[in-house]
Tab-separated table of C-alpha atoms in Angstrom:
chain	number	residue	atom	x	y	z
A	1	MET	CA	-231.762	147.311	-63.547
A	2	PHE	CA	-234.450	149.260	-63.701
A	3	SER	CA	-234.629	152.933	-65.371
A	4	LYS	CA	-236.138	155.840	-62.892
A	5	ASN	CA	-239.418	155.760	-64.895
A	6	VAL	CA	-239.868	151.887	-65.339
A	7	MET	CA	-239.384	151.759	-61.422
A	8	THR	CA	-241.751	154.499	-60.687
A	9	LYS	CA	-244.661	152.532	-63.169
A	10	HIS	CA	-243.850	149.273	-61.225
A	11	LEU	CA	-244.042	150.775	-57.874
A	12	LYS	CA	-247.277	152.313	-58.905
A	13	LYS	CA	-248.898	148.798	-60.035
A	14	CYS	CA	-246.822	146.635	-57.253
A	15	GLU	CA	-249.702	144.178	-55.868
A	16	GLN	CA	-247.564	143.156	-53.015
A	17	ARG	CA	-247.270	147.177	-52.078
A	18	LYS	CA	-250.644	147.637	-52.687
A	19	THR	CA	-251.902	144.719	-50.554
A	20	THR	CA	-249.773	145.920	-47.675
A	21	ILE	CA	-250.750	149.557	-47.833
A	22	GLU	CA	-254.254	148.383	-47.707
A	23	LYS	CA	-253.930	146.780	-44.754
A	24	GLN	CA	-252.438	149.339	-42.984
A	25	GLU	CA	-254.991	151.784	-43.924
A	26	GLY	CA	-257.696	148.974	-43.150
A	27	LYS	CA	-256.200	149.095	-39.524
A	28	GLY	CA	-257.073	152.764	-39.273
A	29	GLU	CA	-253.564	153.740	-39.776
A	30	ILE	CA	-252.227	157.070	-41.786
A	31	LYS	CA	-251.780	157.134	-45.076
A	32	ILE	CA	-248.652	156.968	-46.840
A	33	PHE	CA	-246.990	159.112	-49.485
A	34	HIS	CA	-244.711	157.717	-51.994
A	35	ILE	CA	-241.955	159.886	-52.964
A	36	MET	CA	-239.492	160.069	-55.820
A	37	ALA	CA	-236.392	162.133	-54.823
A	38	GLU	CA	-233.333	162.765	-57.218
A	39	GLY	CA	-230.195	164.773	-57.287
A	40	ARG	CA	-230.850	168.374	-58.325
A	41	TYR	CA	-227.867	168.406	-60.498
A	42	LEU	CA	-227.312	164.790	-61.314
A	43	PRO	CA	-230.456	163.216	-61.861
A	44	GLN	CA	-229.310	159.726	-62.558
A	45	TYR	CA	-229.101	159.178	-58.754
A	46	TRP	CA	-232.626	158.858	-57.434
A	47	ILE	CA	-234.429	156.868	-54.519
A	48	HIS	CA	-238.086	155.693	-54.371
A	49	PHE	CA	-239.280	155.936	-50.815
A	50	GLU	CA	-242.553	156.224	-48.685
A	51	MET	CA	-243.334	157.552	-45.517
A	52	PRO	CA	-246.674	158.204	-43.499
A	53	ALA	CA	-248.492	161.647	-43.840
A	54	ASN	CA	-247.994	162.225	-39.925
A	55	ALA	CA	-244.164	162.264	-40.706
A	56	THR	CA	-242.316	165.457	-40.655
A	57	LEU	CA	-239.931	167.422	-42.892
A	58	LYS	CA	-237.570	166.774	-40.179
A	59	ASP	CA	-237.986	163.169	-40.555
A	60	LEU	CA	-237.451	162.770	-44.243
A	61	ASP	CA	-234.113	165.261	-43.978
A	62	ASN	CA	-232.911	162.775	-41.565
A	63	PHE	CA	-233.853	160.108	-43.596
A	64	LEU	CA	-231.948	161.418	-46.477
A	65	ARG	CA	-228.970	162.552	-44.968
A	66	ASP	CA	-228.519	159.123	-43.231
A	67	ILE	CA	-228.457	156.839	-46.580
A	68	TRP	CA	-228.132	159.513	-49.101
A	69	VAL	CA	-226.195	162.853	-48.769
A	70	GLU	CA	-224.879	163.433	-45.136
A	71	CYS	CA	-221.512	164.993	-45.209
A	72	CYS	CA	-220.748	168.388	-43.394
A	73	GLY	CA	-224.498	169.591	-42.222
A	74	HIS	CA	-225.080	171.571	-45.122
A	75	LEU	CA	-228.573	173.337	-45.218
A	76	SER	CA	-231.083	170.896	-46.567
A	77	THR	CA	-234.285	172.772	-48.602
A	78	PHE	CA	-237.377	171.515	-49.693
A	79	THR	CA	-240.276	172.843	-52.030
A	80	ILE	CA	-243.740	172.052	-51.734
A	81	ASP	CA	-246.440	174.276	-53.426
A	82	ASN	CA	-244.128	176.953	-54.296
A	83	ILE	CA	-243.042	177.370	-50.629
A	84	ARG	CA	-239.288	176.937	-49.768
A	85	TYR	CA	-238.841	175.164	-46.333
A	86	SER	CA	-234.940	175.100	-45.228
A	87	SER	CA	-233.119	173.859	-42.074
A	88	TYR	CA	-229.781	172.276	-40.827
A	89	PRO	CA	-229.603	168.818	-39.520
A	90	LEU	CA	-230.393	167.947	-35.771
A	91	LYS	CA	-227.014	167.317	-34.060
A	92	GLU	CA	-228.568	163.812	-32.764
A	93	TYR	CA	-231.969	162.132	-33.617
A	94	ASP	CA	-233.633	159.177	-33.193
A	95	GLU	CA	-232.471	156.918	-36.042
A	96	ARG	CA	-234.676	153.762	-35.219
A	97	SER	CA	-238.096	155.738	-34.897
A	98	MET	CA	-236.909	157.822	-38.519
A	99	LYS	CA	-236.153	154.741	-40.055
A	100	GLU	CA	-239.820	153.038	-38.874
A	101	LYS	CA	-241.230	156.215	-40.407
A	102	VAL	CA	-239.582	156.480	-44.027
A	103	LYS	CA	-239.283	153.302	-45.926
A	104	LEU	CA	-236.753	152.722	-48.817
A	105	LEU	CA	-238.269	151.054	-51.906
A	106	ALA	CA	-235.914	151.435	-54.531
A	107	ARG	CA	-232.606	153.213	-55.507
A	108	ASN	CA	-230.775	153.637	-58.863
A	109	GLU	CA	-227.827	151.289	-59.515
A	110	PRO	CA	-224.366	152.814	-59.607
A	111	PRO	CA	-223.920	154.706	-62.869
A	112	PRO	CA	-221.146	153.150	-64.874
A	113	ILE	CA	-218.426	155.773	-64.410
A	114	LYS	CA	-214.842	155.011	-66.446
A	115	CYS	CA	-211.294	156.184	-65.190
A	116	GLU	CA	-210.505	158.966	-67.652
A	117	ILE	CA	-206.771	157.631	-68.025
A	118	CYS	CA	-207.193	154.153	-68.666
A	119	GLY	CA	-211.155	153.311	-68.897
A	120	LYS	CA	-211.457	150.804	-65.987
A	121	THR	CA	-213.829	151.372	-63.246
A	122	ALA	CA	-213.478	154.817	-61.580
A	123	THR	CA	-213.306	154.014	-57.597
A	124	TYR	CA	-212.052	157.327	-56.857
A	125	VAL	CA	-213.156	161.151	-57.937
A	126	CYS	CA	-210.380	164.009	-57.215
A	127	SER	CA	-212.742	166.520	-55.414
A	128	GLN	CA	-210.837	169.437	-57.085
A	129	CYS	CA	-210.597	168.147	-60.336
A	130	ARG	CA	-214.542	167.246	-60.282
A	131	TYR	CA	-215.760	170.650	-60.925
A	132	GLU	CA	-213.912	170.721	-64.419
A	133	GLY	CA	-215.792	167.130	-65.274
A	134	LYS	CA	-212.407	165.520	-64.839
A	135	GLY	CA	-211.000	163.497	-61.805
A	136	TRP	CA	-212.584	159.890	-62.073
A	137	LEU	CA	-209.791	157.520	-61.366
A	138	CYS	CA	-209.440	153.592	-60.730
A	139	ASP	CA	-206.962	152.433	-57.671
A	140	GLU	CA	-204.001	152.319	-60.114
A	141	CYS	CA	-204.124	155.814	-61.645
A	142	ALA	CA	-205.283	157.415	-58.549
A	143	SER	CA	-202.054	156.349	-56.725
A	144	LYS	CA	-200.222	158.458	-59.170
A	145	HIS	CA	-202.687	161.553	-59.460
A	146	GLU	CA	-201.064	165.269	-59.434
A	147	CYS	CA	-203.472	166.400	-56.965
A	148	GLY	CA	-202.427	164.290	-53.954
A	149	GLU	CA	-204.339	161.769	-52.269
A	150	GLU	CA	-205.940	164.083	-49.704
A	151	MET	CA	-208.008	165.403	-52.596
A	152	LEU	CA	-209.441	161.729	-53.470
A	153	LEU	CA	-212.944	160.851	-52.229
A	154	PRO	CA	-214.188	157.141	-53.025
A	155	VAL	CA	-216.811	156.627	-56.138
A	156	VAL	CA	-220.342	156.108	-54.145
A	157	ASN	CA	-224.063	155.870	-55.028
A	158	SER	CA	-225.319	159.330	-54.301
A	159	PRO	CA	-225.429	163.042	-55.939
A	160	ARG	CA	-222.992	163.958	-53.258
A	161	VAL	CA	-220.285	161.742	-55.009
A	162	GLY	CA	-216.953	163.836	-54.990
A	163	MET	CA	-218.086	166.716	-53.053
A	164	CYS	CA	-217.468	168.191	-50.078
A	165	GLY	CA	-215.859	164.929	-48.062
A	166	TYR	CA	-218.701	162.789	-48.536
A	167	THR	CA	-217.565	159.302	-48.424
A	168	GLY	CA	-221.485	157.354	-48.393
């Protein structure tokens, strides 16, 4: 398991990745951006990916939604050189085309989250209690939780864990 900083340093120096990029650029292909994204309020969730310079913010938005954050079609916002770009997701998009443009390089290991009652590994979070910093539950304790089963969401490796119906 590597930390965010260690992975960033590794990817900058990775000989295999450098060789692949040099081959692509040698063929006259487009330059590639290496991007690291992290959860705005939960920076322990992060991903490294690369995308060609000719990819669009819609390509990036669709990639992030597909593997990391989509649940209810919320607004996306990107800030580049202090300029904000916002959009709602496309209702349909060419998933194959998007996945060819944006390539996942690395992501965080799921952070260890313990059941607040018994200390076992949490498998659920109560979407109501989460806003009070509580509600992390194992299978057994979740079955007895006072808010009810309809409020429980699975613990997933995403900054959207426990939010707004997100199930990974």
